Amino acid sequence: MNRVTYSLPACLLHWLMALLILAMLFIGVGMVGSLGPWQHRLVSLHKGVGLLLLGLLLLRLAVRLRQSPPALPASIPAWQQRLAHAAHVLLYGLMLALPLLGWAMQSAGGYPLVLLGWVLPAIAPQDVDLYAGLRSAHGWLAYLLFASILLHLAAALFHGLIRRDGVLAGMLRGRVRS
Ligand code: HEM
Ligand code: HEM
């Protein structure tokens, strides 16, 4: 079944961010679970890619506001369409919350972030209890993001392999012009 696809920028941003976020989840778990000599490098990589993801998300939200995503096929029941919408809102919320929590956690711990030679401003007061709370929130929300991605992946594969209703194809093939 043919379905209108996402725009090319929306598709490129979706897949680039999906790749980076999955890498970030594994880098995050790897760096807190080991004290190997590469740990310091992993932490720097994690912070840098996390900030890059925050920038990419702002760009993605701008693209999303300019061009609405294609409507889901009418064959999908209304409750499933509402569920899909809620799942996407949750994914966007977590993509925004995680880098901001990471940044705020570093501010609260008194560790300034440096991006391309620029020292970024602190976005939270320096406070050890706040640091502990933000650090634990960052960890828990990262696992919630992981679980949401698994559900999202399952839904995408269900549409692509079982229903074959064009939903997966709509995100795989971007259109150049709207
Ligand atoms: C880190 C991983 C991922 C994140 C954070 C993510 C996030 C999102 C978000 C927020 C949307 C909604 C786009 C919009 O309408 O504004 C979306 C759509 C979509 N994603 Fe992902 N995604 C991820 C990985 C994947 C993977 C691995 C697949 C498939 C194998 C996939 C397939 C799709 C499809 C088919 C849509 C379009 C759904 C529709 O037309 O309503 N995504 N994704
Ligand atoms: C989408 C973006 C991000 C994702 C998916 C992510 C994911 C994770 C994960 C899975 C962990 C391990 C949690 C644990 O097992 O306790 C972690 C830890 C950490 N993250 Fe992130 N993170 C992101 C952004 C950031 C940013 C922007 C920063 C800072 C600028 C940051 C700083 C840290 C630090 C310092 C830790 C180690 C905390 C500790 O010592 O326990 N993260 N992150």
CSV table of C-alpha atoms in Angstrom, one decimal, residues 81-150:
chain,number,residue,atom,x,y,z
A,81,GLN,CA,-3.3,6.3,16.4
A,82,ARG,CA,-3.6,8.0,19.8
A,83,LEU,CA,-1.2,5.5,21.3
A,84,ALA,CA,1.3,6.1,18.5
A,85,HIS,CA,1.0,9.9,19.0
A,86,ALA,CA,1.5,9.5,22.8
A,87,ALA,CA,4.5,7.3,22.3
A,88,HIS,CA,6.1,9.9,19.9
A,89,VAL,CA,5.5,12.7,22.4
A,90,LEU,CA,7.2,10.5,25.1
A,91,LEU,CA,10.2,9.9,22.8
A,92,TYR,CA,10.5,13.6,22.0
A,93,GLY,CA,10.2,14.5,25.8
A,94,LEU,CA,12.9,12.0,26.7
A,95,MET,CA,15.2,13.2,23.9
A,96,LEU,CA,14.9,16.7,25.3
A,97,ALA,CA,15.1,15.7,29.0
A,98,LEU,CA,18.2,13.5,28.9
A,99,PRO,CA,20.7,16.0,27.6
A,100,LEU,CA,19.2,18.8,29.7
A,101,LEU,CA,19.5,16.5,32.8
A,102,GLY,CA,23.0,15.6,31.9
A,103,TRP,CA,24.0,19.3,31.5
A,104,ALA,CA,22.2,20.2,34.8
A,105,MET,CA,23.8,17.3,36.6
A,106,GLN,CA,27.3,18.5,35.5
A,107,SER,CA,26.4,22.1,36.6
A,108,ALA,CA,25.2,20.9,40.0
A,109,GLY,CA,28.3,18.9,40.5
A,110,GLY,CA,30.5,21.9,39.6
A,111,TYR,CA,31.9,20.4,36.4
A,112,PRO,CA,31.7,23.1,33.7
A,113,LEU,CA,31.0,21.8,30.2
A,114,VAL,CA,33.3,22.9,27.4
A,115,LEU,CA,32.0,22.8,23.8
A,116,LEU,CA,34.4,23.6,20.9
A,117,GLY,CA,36.5,25.7,23.3
A,118,TRP,CA,33.5,27.5,24.8
A,119,VAL,CA,32.6,27.1,28.5
A,120,LEU,CA,28.8,26.6,28.6
A,121,PRO,CA,26.8,28.4,31.3
A,122,ALA,CA,25.7,26.4,34.4
A,123,ILE,CA,21.9,25.7,34.2
A,124,ALA,CA,21.6,24.5,37.8
A,125,PRO,CA,23.1,25.8,41.1
A,126,GLN,CA,26.1,23.9,42.5
A,127,ASP,CA,24.7,21.6,45.2
A,128,VAL,CA,25.7,18.1,46.0
A,129,ASP,CA,22.2,16.8,46.9
A,130,LEU,CA,20.8,18.2,43.7
A,131,TYR,CA,23.7,16.6,41.8
A,132,ALA,CA,22.9,13.2,43.3
A,133,GLY,CA,19.1,13.6,42.4
A,134,LEU,CA,19.8,14.7,38.8
A,135,ARG,CA,22.3,11.9,38.3
A,136,SER,CA,19.8,9.3,39.4
A,137,ALA,CA,17.0,10.9,37.3
A,138,HIS,CA,19.4,10.9,34.3
A,139,GLY,CA,20.0,7.1,34.8
A,140,TRP,CA,16.3,6.2,35.3
A,141,LEU,CA,15.1,8.3,32.3
A,142,ALA,CA,17.8,6.7,30.1
A,143,TYR,CA,16.4,3.3,31.0
A,144,LEU,CA,12.9,4.5,30.3
A,145,LEU,CA,14.1,5.8,26.9
A,146,PHE,CA,15.6,2.4,26.2
A,147,ALA,CA,12.3,0.6,27.0
A,148,SER,CA,10.3,3.1,24.9
A,149,ILE,CA,12.7,2.6,21.9
A,150,LEU,CA,12.2,-1.2,22.2
